[in-house]
Amino acid sequence: MRCDRRGFLLGAGAFLAGGARPARAGASRILGGPAFGSYWRAVLPEGGDAAAAGAAIAAVVRSVDAAMSPYRADSEIGRFNRDPLPGPKAVSAPTRAVVAEALAIARLTGGAFDPTIGPLVARYGFGPVTGIAGGLDTLEVLPYAVEKSAGGTTLDLCGIAKGHALDRAAAALAALGIADALVEMGGEIHAAGRHPEGRAWQVAVEAPGSDGPLKVQRIVTLADERMASSGIAPNGFREGGRNTTHIIDPRSGRPLAGR
């Protein structure tokens, strides 16, 4: 699931150190792997079963990708999008839960977040979903399915699936007895417990528009908290003589202007 539409990069050194200064030698262990067109990384205390922790996170990534990737024809969302007929479409409980949350957020934001505009996003080169954009009012989450009353309605969960995967990865680590961990998936961050040195976790936020060496805009302290980061620089483009971003406003159908 190549859902990494952000241009915001947490500097590897800043994130992997878990703060503004390097961790004490041997205090932490760093794991990582591919996730949704980006990467996942985890900082854990030394000791414990790192192999089991890494396998648990990788299993979550595979599961979410198999269910919710719009890039995979064999995923639940891929099949949902290709089905031209209206009616209930069987999907797993996690997918139903994420769709329900996406629809709730769409209502709360007055349509600023909309999981049905995949075709519109694709027209600007940022996704694979084809068809007619829009259709929030044609969707309903049922006990065992997601129903669409219009056959052309599609779903793109890239704006929410990573956060869902992160929550599941954190829960998987907790189930292994790992109470202290910092986990990132493409800019989505979950901080559990404390850094192995006993202090709160610290994450560096890269300054917008910085070229060359990493420039830190701010150090954020997290304790049993989550943070989402996003940005526009790598995916920006020029349109009509102005800087334009890959972030599409569903209400206007146009990309947001950049700086």
PDB file of C-alpha atoms in Angstrom:
ATOM      1  CA  MET A   1       0.000   0.000   0.000  1.00  0.00           C
ATOM      2  CA  ARG A   2       1.935   3.022  -1.259  1.00  0.00           C
ATOM      3  CA  CYS A   3       0.142   5.512   0.932  1.00  0.00           C
ATOM      4  CA  ASP A   4       3.069   7.728   1.819  1.00  0.00           C
ATOM      5  CA  ARG A   5       1.779  10.996   0.342  1.00  0.00           C
ATOM      6  CA  ARG A   6       3.580  13.129   2.881  1.00  0.00           C
ATOM      7  CA  GLY A   7       6.599  15.280   2.254  1.00  0.00           C
ATOM      8  CA  PHE A   8       7.476  15.457   5.902  1.00  0.00           C
ATOM      9  CA  LEU A   9      10.540  13.507   6.952  1.00  0.00           C
ATOM     10  CA  LEU A  10      11.598  12.912  10.493  1.00  0.00           C
ATOM     11  CA  GLY A  11      15.371  12.966  10.373  1.00  0.00           C
ATOM     12  CA  ALA A  12      16.664   9.440  10.817  1.00  0.00           C
ATOM     13  CA  GLY A  13      19.227  10.448  13.405  1.00  0.00           C
ATOM     14  CA  ALA A  14      16.754  12.491  15.408  1.00  0.00           C
ATOM     15  CA  PHE A  15      14.090   9.809  15.438  1.00  0.00           C
ATOM     16  CA  LEU A  16      16.339   6.839  15.986  1.00  0.00           C
ATOM     17  CA  ALA A  17      18.094   8.498  18.874  1.00  0.00           C
ATOM     18  CA  GLY A  18      14.690   9.055  20.414  1.00  0.00           C
ATOM     19  CA  GLY A  19      15.481  12.646  21.258  1.00  0.00           C
ATOM     20  CA  ALA A  20      17.701  15.673  20.919  1.00  0.00           C
ATOM     21  CA  ARG A  21      20.772  13.839  22.218  1.00  0.00           C
ATOM     22  CA  PRO A  22      22.136  10.371  21.460  1.00  0.00           C
ATOM     23  CA  ALA A  23      20.960   7.465  23.564  1.00  0.00           C
ATOM     24  CA  ARG A  24      23.479   5.864  25.889  1.00  0.00           C
ATOM     25  CA  ALA A  25      25.388   3.056  24.158  1.00  0.00           C
ATOM     26  CA  GLY A  26      23.497  -0.209  24.518  1.00  0.00           C
ATOM     27  CA  ALA A  27      20.452   1.493  26.005  1.00  0.00           C
ATOM     28  CA  SER A  28      18.142   0.927  23.059  1.00  0.00           C
ATOM     29  CA  ARG A  29      17.606  -1.291  20.058  1.00  0.00           C
ATOM     30  CA  ILE A  30      16.362  -0.058  16.687  1.00  0.00           C
ATOM     31  CA  LEU A  31      14.189  -2.174  14.402  1.00  0.00           C
ATOM     32  CA  GLY A  32      12.722  -1.296  11.036  1.00  0.00           C
ATOM     33  CA  GLY A  33      11.222  -2.423   7.763  1.00  0.00           C
ATOM     34  CA  PRO A  34       9.060  -1.389   4.802  1.00  0.00           C
ATOM     35  CA  ALA A  35       5.507  -0.144   5.333  1.00  0.00           C
ATOM     36  CA  PHE A  36       2.984   1.302   2.885  1.00  0.00           C
ATOM     37  CA  GLY A  37       5.468   2.804   0.454  1.00  0.00           C
ATOM     38  CA  SER A  38       7.520   4.196   3.314  1.00  0.00           C
ATOM     39  CA  TYR A  39       8.993   2.489   6.371  1.00  0.00           C
ATOM     40  CA  TRP A  40       8.354   1.577   9.966  1.00  0.00           C
ATOM     41  CA  ARG A  41      10.873   1.997  12.764  1.00  0.00           C
ATOM     42  CA  ALA A  42      10.797   1.106  16.416  1.00  0.00           C
ATOM     43  CA  VAL A  43      13.076   2.061  19.295  1.00  0.00           C
ATOM     44  CA  LEU A  44      12.946  -0.507  22.108  1.00  0.00           C
ATOM     45  CA  PRO A  45      14.937  -1.109  25.292  1.00  0.00           C
ATOM     46  CA  GLU A  46      17.882  -3.505  24.991  1.00  0.00           C
ATOM     47  CA  GLY A  47      17.032  -7.032  26.031  1.00  0.00           C
ATOM     48  CA  GLY A  48      13.776  -8.775  25.407  1.00  0.00           C
ATOM     49  CA  ASP A  49      12.831 -10.588  22.237  1.00  0.00           C
ATOM     50  CA  ALA A  50      13.578  -8.131  19.447  1.00  0.00           C
ATOM     51  CA  ALA A  51      12.901 -10.767  16.799  1.00  0.00           C
ATOM     52  CA  ALA A  52       9.385 -11.332  18.128  1.00  0.00           C
ATOM     53  CA  ALA A  53       8.758  -7.582  18.297  1.00  0.00           C
ATOM     54  CA  GLY A  54       9.905  -7.044  14.722  1.00  0.00           C
ATOM     55  CA  ALA A  55       7.870  -9.992  13.482  1.00  0.00           C
ATOM     56  CA  ALA A  56       4.758  -8.705  15.254  1.00  0.00           C
ATOM     57  CA  ILE A  57       5.012  -5.259  13.658  1.00  0.00           C
ATOM     58  CA  ALA A  58       5.741  -6.719  10.215  1.00  0.00           C
ATOM     59  CA  ALA A  59       2.710  -9.012  10.542  1.00  0.00           C
ATOM     60  CA  VAL A  60       0.477  -6.021  11.280  1.00  0.00           C
ATOM     61  CA  VAL A  61       1.810  -4.185   8.218  1.00  0.00           C
ATOM     62  CA  ARG A  62       1.148  -7.207   5.992  1.00  0.00           C
ATOM     63  CA  SER A  63      -2.359  -7.654   7.385  1.00  0.00           C
ATOM     64  CA  VAL A  64      -3.377  -4.019   6.923  1.00  0.00           C
ATOM     65  CA  ASP A  65      -1.830  -3.895   3.462  1.00  0.00           C
ATOM     66  CA  ALA A  66      -3.698  -7.056   2.400  1.00  0.00           C
ATOM     67  CA  ALA A  67      -6.990  -5.592   3.595  1.00  0.00           C
ATOM     68  CA  MET A  68      -6.827  -1.870   2.858  1.00  0.00           C
ATOM     69  CA  SER A  69      -4.342  -1.153   0.080  1.00  0.00           C
ATOM     70  CA  PRO A  70      -5.974   0.543  -2.925  1.00  0.00           C
ATOM     71  CA  TYR A  71      -2.890  -0.435  -4.935  1.00  0.00           C
ATOM     72  CA  ARG A  72      -3.557  -4.172  -4.626  1.00  0.00           C
ATOM     73  CA  ALA A  73      -6.211  -5.759  -6.815  1.00  0.00           C
ATOM     74  CA  ASP A  74      -6.511  -8.633  -4.321  1.00  0.00           C
ATOM     75  CA  SER A  75      -7.035  -6.478  -1.217  1.00  0.00           C
ATOM     76  CA  GLU A  76     -10.479  -6.042   0.323  1.00  0.00           C
ATOM     77  CA  ILE A  77     -10.533  -2.392  -0.723  1.00  0.00           C
ATOM     78  CA  GLY A  78      -9.199  -3.272  -4.175  1.00  0.00           C
ATOM     79  CA  ARG A  79     -12.065  -5.719  -4.707  1.00  0.00           C
ATOM     80  CA  PHE A  80     -14.576  -3.236  -3.281  1.00  0.00           C
ATOM     81  CA  ASN A  81     -13.412  -0.556  -5.706  1.00  0.00           C
ATOM     82  CA  ARG A  82     -13.484  -2.834  -8.757  1.00  0.00           C
ATOM     83  CA  ASP A  83     -16.968  -4.161  -8.031  1.00  0.00           C
ATOM     84  CA  PRO A  84     -19.294  -2.200 -10.359  1.00  0.00           C
ATOM     85  CA  LEU A  85     -22.502  -3.317  -8.684  1.00  0.00           C
ATOM     86  CA  PRO A  86     -24.246  -1.676  -5.723  1.00  0.00           C
ATOM     87  CA  GLY A  87     -24.966  -3.684  -2.600  1.00  0.00           C
ATOM     88  CA  PRO A  88     -23.188  -5.015   0.507  1.00  0.00           C
ATOM     89  CA  LYS A  89     -19.559  -6.081   0.070  1.00  0.00           C
ATOM     90  CA  ALA A  90     -18.063  -8.463   2.613  1.00  0.00           C
ATOM     91  CA  VAL A  91     -14.952  -7.106   4.339  1.00  0.00           C
ATOM     92  CA  SER A  92     -13.160  -7.973   7.564  1.00  0.00           C
ATOM     93  CA  ALA A  93     -13.951  -6.454  10.947  1.00  0.00           C
ATOM     94  CA  PRO A  94     -10.809  -4.246  10.951  1.00  0.00           C
ATOM     95  CA  THR A  95     -11.698  -2.832   7.542  1.00  0.00           C
ATOM     96  CA  ARG A  96     -15.274  -2.169   8.612  1.00  0.00           C
ATOM     97  CA  ALA A  97     -14.005  -0.375  11.711  1.00  0.00           C
ATOM     98  CA  VAL A  98     -11.627   1.820   9.707  1.00  0.00           C
ATOM     99  CA  VAL A  99     -14.308   2.669   7.141  1.00  0.00           C
ATOM    100  CA  ALA A 100     -16.727   3.566   9.943  1.00  0.00           C
ATOM    101  CA  GLU A 101     -14.105   5.819  11.543  1.00  0.00           C
ATOM    102  CA  ALA A 102     -13.308   7.431   8.187  1.00  0.00           C
ATOM    103  CA  LEU A 103     -16.979   8.212   7.586  1.00  0.00           C
ATOM    104  CA  ALA A 104     -17.317   9.636  11.093  1.00  0.00           C
ATOM    105  CA  ILE A 105     -14.288  11.898  10.556  1.00  0.00           C
ATOM    106  CA  ALA A 106     -15.726  13.018   7.221  1.00  0.00           C
ATOM    107  CA  ARG A 107     -18.878  14.134   9.008  1.00  0.00           C
ATOM    108  CA  LEU A 108     -16.975  15.815  11.841  1.00  0.00           C
ATOM    109  CA  THR A 109     -14.781  17.775   9.413  1.00  0.00           C
ATOM    110  CA  GLY A 110     -17.588  18.828   7.122  1.00  0.00           C
ATOM    111  CA  GLY A 111     -16.015  16.887   4.279  1.00  0.00           C
ATOM    112  CA  ALA A 112     -12.447  18.158   4.684  1.00  0.00           C
ATOM    113  CA  PHE A 113     -11.520  14.489   5.099  1.00  0.00           C
ATOM    114  CA  ASP A 114     -13.223  12.267   2.542  1.00  0.00           C
ATOM    115  CA  PRO A 115     -12.290   8.613   1.862  1.00  0.00           C
ATOM    116  CA  THR A 116     -14.282   8.587  -1.393  1.00  0.00           C
ATOM    117  CA  ILE A 117     -12.192  11.046  -3.427  1.00  0.00           C
ATOM    118  CA  GLY A 118      -9.545   8.539  -4.537  1.00  0.00           C
ATOM    119  CA  PRO A 119     -10.353   9.082  -8.234  1.00  0.00           C
ATOM    120  CA  LEU A 120      -9.892  12.835  -7.828  1.00  0.00           C
ATOM    121  CA  VAL A 121      -6.560  12.353  -6.070  1.00  0.00           C
ATOM    122  CA  ALA A 122      -5.489   9.984  -8.852  1.00  0.00           C
ATOM    123  CA  ARG A 123      -6.167  12.615 -11.507  1.00  0.00           C
ATOM    124  CA  TYR A 124      -3.355  14.653  -9.984  1.00  0.00           C
ATOM    125  CA  GLY A 125      -1.049  11.629 -10.048  1.00  0.00           C
ATOM    126  CA  PHE A 126      -1.209  10.619  -6.391  1.00  0.00           C
ATOM    127  CA  GLY A 127      -3.123   7.360  -6.346  1.00  0.00           C
ATOM    128  CA  PRO A 128      -4.454   4.361  -8.282  1.00  0.00           C
ATOM    129  CA  VAL A 129      -8.217   4.663  -7.741  1.00  0.00           C
ATOM    130  CA  THR A 130     -10.321   5.246 -10.850  1.00  0.00           C
ATOM    131  CA  GLY A 131     -13.992   6.055 -11.269  1.00  0.00           C
ATOM    132  CA  ILE A 132     -16.202   8.829  -9.960  1.00  0.00           C
ATOM    133  CA  ALA A 133     -15.029  10.793  -6.929  1.00  0.00           C
ATOM    134  CA  GLY A 134     -17.369  11.357  -4.025  1.00  0.00           C
ATOM    135  CA  GLY A 135     -20.269   9.396  -2.640  1.00  0.00           C
ATOM    136  CA  LEU A 136     -20.110   9.578   1.146  1.00  0.00           C
ATOM    137  CA  ASP A 137     -23.883   9.374   1.330  1.00  0.00           C
ATOM    138  CA  THR A 138     -23.868   6.131  -0.672  1.00  0.00           C
ATOM    139  CA  LEU A 139     -21.914   4.180   1.960  1.00  0.00           C
ATOM    140  CA  GLU A 140     -23.118   2.341   5.041  1.00  0.00           C
ATOM    141  CA  VAL A 141     -21.190   0.068   7.385  1.00  0.00           C
ATOM    142  CA  LEU A 142     -23.191  -3.065   8.183  1.00  0.00           C
ATOM    143  CA  PRO A 143     -22.413  -5.782  10.779  1.00  0.00           C
ATOM    144  CA  TYR A 144     -20.591  -7.941   8.210  1.00  0.00           C
ATOM    145  CA  ALA A 145     -20.100  -5.711   5.180  1.00  0.00           C
ATOM    146  CA  VAL A 146     -19.737  -2.229   3.758  1.00  0.00           C
ATOM    147  CA  GLU A 147     -22.648  -1.391   1.487  1.00  0.00           C
ATOM    148  CA  LYS A 148     -22.554   1.034  -1.410  1.00  0.00           C
ATOM    149  CA  SER A 149     -25.829   2.122  -2.939  1.00  0.00           C
ATOM    150  CA  ALA A 150     -24.009   3.404  -6.039  1.00  0.00           C
ATOM    151  CA  GLY A 151     -21.831   0.933  -7.890  1.00  0.00           C
ATOM    152  CA  GLY A 152     -19.235   3.541  -8.841  1.00  0.00           C
ATOM    153  CA  THR A 153     -18.391   4.528  -5.260  1.00  0.00           C
ATOM    154  CA  THR A 154     -14.808   3.757  -4.239  1.00  0.00           C
ATOM    155  CA  LEU A 155     -12.774   3.948  -1.052  1.00  0.00           C
ATOM    156  CA  ASP A 156      -9.245   5.204  -0.428  1.00  0.00           C
ATOM    157  CA  LEU A 157      -8.212   4.700   3.199  1.00  0.00           C
ATOM    158  CA  CYS A 158      -4.646   5.976   2.830  1.00  0.00           C
ATOM    159  CA  GLY A 159      -5.436   8.929   5.079  1.00  0.00           C
ATOM    160  CA  ILE A 160      -6.331   6.703   8.010  1.00  0.00           C
ATOM    161  CA  ALA A 161      -4.993   3.162   7.465  1.00  0.00           C
ATOM    162  CA  LYS A 162      -1.455   3.979   8.626  1.00  0.00           C
ATOM    163  CA  GLY A 163      -2.743   5.262  11.940  1.00  0.00           C
ATOM    164  CA  HIS A 164      -4.819   2.110  12.332  1.00  0.00           C
ATOM    165  CA  ALA A 165      -1.746  -0.022  11.615  1.00  0.00           C
ATOM    166  CA  LEU A 166       0.279   1.955  14.142  1.00  0.00           C
ATOM    167  CA  ASP A 167      -2.334   1.398  16.849  1.00  0.00           C
ATOM    168  CA  ARG A 168      -2.316  -2.335  16.130  1.00  0.00           C
ATOM    169  CA  ALA A 169       1.484  -2.470  16.132  1.00  0.00           C
ATOM    170  CA  ALA A 170       1.611  -0.740  19.527  1.00  0.00           C
ATOM    171  CA  ALA A 171      -0.983  -3.181  20.863  1.00  0.00           C
ATOM    172  CA  ALA A 172       1.064  -6.102  19.531  1.00  0.00           C
ATOM    173  CA  LEU A 173       4.156  -4.862  21.387  1.00  0.00           C
ATOM    174  CA  ALA A 174       2.140  -4.416  24.577  1.00  0.00           C
ATOM    175  CA  ALA A 175       0.897  -8.002  24.224  1.00  0.00           C
ATOM    176  CA  LEU A 176       4.554  -9.099  24.187  1.00  0.00           C
ATOM    177  CA  GLY A 177       5.105  -7.272  27.472  1.00  0.00           C
ATOM    178  CA  ILE A 178       6.961  -4.337  25.892  1.00  0.00           C
ATOM    179  CA  ALA A 179       5.788  -1.312  27.870  1.00  0.00           C
ATOM    180  CA  ASP A 180       8.372   1.187  26.585  1.00  0.00           C
ATOM    181  CA  ALA A 181       8.610   1.762  22.838  1.00  0.00           C
ATOM    182  CA  LEU A 182       8.650   4.473  20.200  1.00  0.00           C
ATOM    183  CA  VAL A 183       7.128   3.288  16.914  1.00  0.00           C
ATOM    184  CA  GLU A 184       6.892   5.252  13.668  1.00  0.00           C
ATOM    185  CA  MET A 185       5.137   4.392  10.418  1.00  0.00           C
ATOM    186  CA  GLY A 186       5.837   6.942   7.714  1.00  0.00           C
ATOM    187  CA  GLY A 187       5.450   9.925  10.018  1.00  0.00           C
ATOM    188  CA  GLU A 188       2.762   8.500  12.323  1.00  0.00           C
ATOM    189  CA  ILE A 189       4.276   8.070  15.800  1.00  0.00           C
ATOM    190  CA  HIS A 190       3.221   6.160  18.906  1.00  0.00           C
ATOM    191  CA  ALA A 191       5.181   6.744  22.121  1.00  0.00           C
ATOM    192  CA  ALA A 192       4.584   4.210  24.891  1.00  0.00           C
ATOM    193  CA  GLY A 193       6.135   4.510  28.327  1.00  0.00           C
ATOM    194  CA  ARG A 194       9.557   6.104  28.505  1.00  0.00           C
ATOM    195  CA  HIS A 195      12.923   6.104  26.778  1.00  0.00           C
ATOM    196  CA  PRO A 196      15.346   3.425  28.067  1.00  0.00           C
ATOM    197  CA  GLU A 197      17.262   6.206  29.839  1.00  0.00           C
ATOM    198  CA  GLY A 198      14.168   6.893  31.945  1.00  0.00           C
ATOM    199  CA  ARG A 199      13.216  10.188  30.315  1.00  0.00           C
ATOM    200  CA  ALA A 200      10.256  10.996  28.104  1.00  0.00           C
ATOM    201  CA  TRP A 201      10.504  10.236  24.414  1.00  0.00           C
ATOM    202  CA  GLN A 202      11.550  13.156  22.206  1.00  0.00           C
ATOM    203  CA  VAL A 203      10.991  13.468  18.470  1.00  0.00           C
ATOM    204  CA  ALA A 204      12.567  16.003  16.128  1.00  0.00           C
ATOM    205  CA  VAL A 205      10.278  17.749  13.638  1.00  0.00           C
ATOM    206  CA  GLU A 206      12.053  18.805  10.457  1.00  0.00           C
ATOM    207  CA  ALA A 207      11.766  22.444   9.427  1.00  0.00           C
ATOM    208  CA  PRO A 208       9.550  22.928   6.339  1.00  0.00           C
ATOM    209  CA  GLY A 209      11.420  23.660   3.142  1.00  0.00           C
ATOM    210  CA  SER A 210      14.821  22.807   4.572  1.00  0.00           C
ATOM    211  CA  ASP A 211      17.409  21.663   2.028  1.00  0.00           C
ATOM    212  CA  GLY A 212      20.666  19.894   2.712  1.00  0.00           C
ATOM    213  CA  PRO A 213      21.391  18.886   6.304  1.00  0.00           C
ATOM    214  CA  LEU A 214      18.432  18.318   8.602  1.00  0.00           C
ATOM    215  CA  LYS A 215      17.085  21.474  10.215  1.00  0.00           C
ATOM    216  CA  VAL A 216      14.969  20.913  13.290  1.00  0.00           C
ATOM    217  CA  GLN A 217      11.881  23.066  13.684  1.00  0.00           C
ATOM    218  CA  ARG A 218      10.931  21.722  17.084  1.00  0.00           C
ATOM    219  CA  ILE A 219      11.553  18.929  19.572  1.00  0.00           C
ATOM    220  CA  VAL A 220       8.296  17.324  20.693  1.00  0.00           C
ATOM    221  CA  THR A 221       8.149  15.453  23.999  1.00  0.00           C
ATOM    222  CA  LEU A 222       5.779  12.485  24.072  1.00  0.00           C
ATOM    223  CA  ALA A 223       4.664  10.273  26.945  1.00  0.00           C
ATOM    224  CA  ASP A 224       2.035   7.634  26.174  1.00  0.00           C
ATOM    225  CA  GLU A 225       0.916   9.834  23.287  1.00  0.00           C
ATOM    226  CA  ARG A 226       0.600   9.730  19.508  1.00  0.00           C
ATOM    227  CA  MET A 227       1.623  12.267  16.892  1.00  0.00           C
ATOM    228  CA  ALA A 228       0.951  12.498  13.161  1.00  0.00           C
ATOM    229  CA  SER A 229       3.235  14.427  10.823  1.00  0.00           C
ATOM    230  CA  SER A 230       2.721  15.428   7.215  1.00  0.00           C
ATOM    231  CA  GLY A 231       4.201  17.772   4.670  1.00  0.00           C
ATOM    232  CA  ILE A 232       4.131  18.893   1.085  1.00  0.00           C
ATOM    233  CA  ALA A 233       7.648  19.604  -0.184  1.00  0.00           C
ATOM    234  CA  PRO A 234       8.586  16.443  -2.172  1.00  0.00           C
ATOM    235  CA  ASN A 235       5.119  16.094  -3.703  1.00  0.00           C
ATOM    236  CA  GLY A 236       4.560  19.735  -4.582  1.00  0.00           C
ATOM    237  CA  PHE A 237       4.259  20.901  -8.189  1.00  0.00           C
ATOM    238  CA  ARG A 238       3.618  24.017 -10.253  1.00  0.00           C
ATOM    239  CA  GLU A 239       0.174  24.641 -11.725  1.00  0.00           C
ATOM    240  CA  GLY A 240      -0.993  27.857 -13.324  1.00  0.00           C
ATOM    241  CA  GLY A 241       2.141  29.673 -12.206  1.00  0.00           C
ATOM    242  CA  ARG A 242       1.767  28.851  -8.521  1.00  0.00           C
ATOM    243  CA  ASN A 243       3.124  26.273  -6.129  1.00  0.00           C
ATOM    244  CA  THR A 244       0.576  23.512  -5.620  1.00  0.00           C
ATOM    245  CA  THR A 245       0.493  20.568  -3.223  1.00  0.00           C
ATOM    246  CA  HIS A 246      -0.587  16.946  -3.383  1.00  0.00           C
ATOM    247  CA  ILE A 247      -3.192  17.644  -0.676  1.00  0.00           C
ATOM    248  CA  ILE A 248      -6.621  17.780  -2.312  1.00  0.00           C
ATOM    249  CA  ASP A 249      -9.501  19.654  -0.692  1.00  0.00           C
ATOM    250  CA  PRO A 250     -12.560  17.427  -1.271  1.00  0.00           C
ATOM    251  CA  ARG A 251     -14.869  20.411  -0.918  1.00  0.00           C
ATOM    252  CA  SER A 252     -13.345  22.340  -3.807  1.00  0.00           C
ATOM    253  CA  GLY A 253     -11.901  19.439  -5.761  1.00  0.00           C
ATOM    254  CA  ARG A 254      -8.631  21.369  -6.056  1.00  0.00           C
ATOM    255  CA  PRO A 255      -5.145  20.969  -4.593  1.00  0.00           C
ATOM    256  CA  LEU A 256      -4.257  23.275  -1.743  1.00  0.00           C
ATOM    257  CA  ALA A 257      -1.829  26.066  -2.575  1.00  0.00           C
ATOM    258  CA  GLY A 258       1.728  25.684  -1.324  1.00  0.00           C
ATOM    259  CA  ARG A 259       4.351  28.170  -0.298  1.00  0.00           C
TER     260      ARG A 259
END
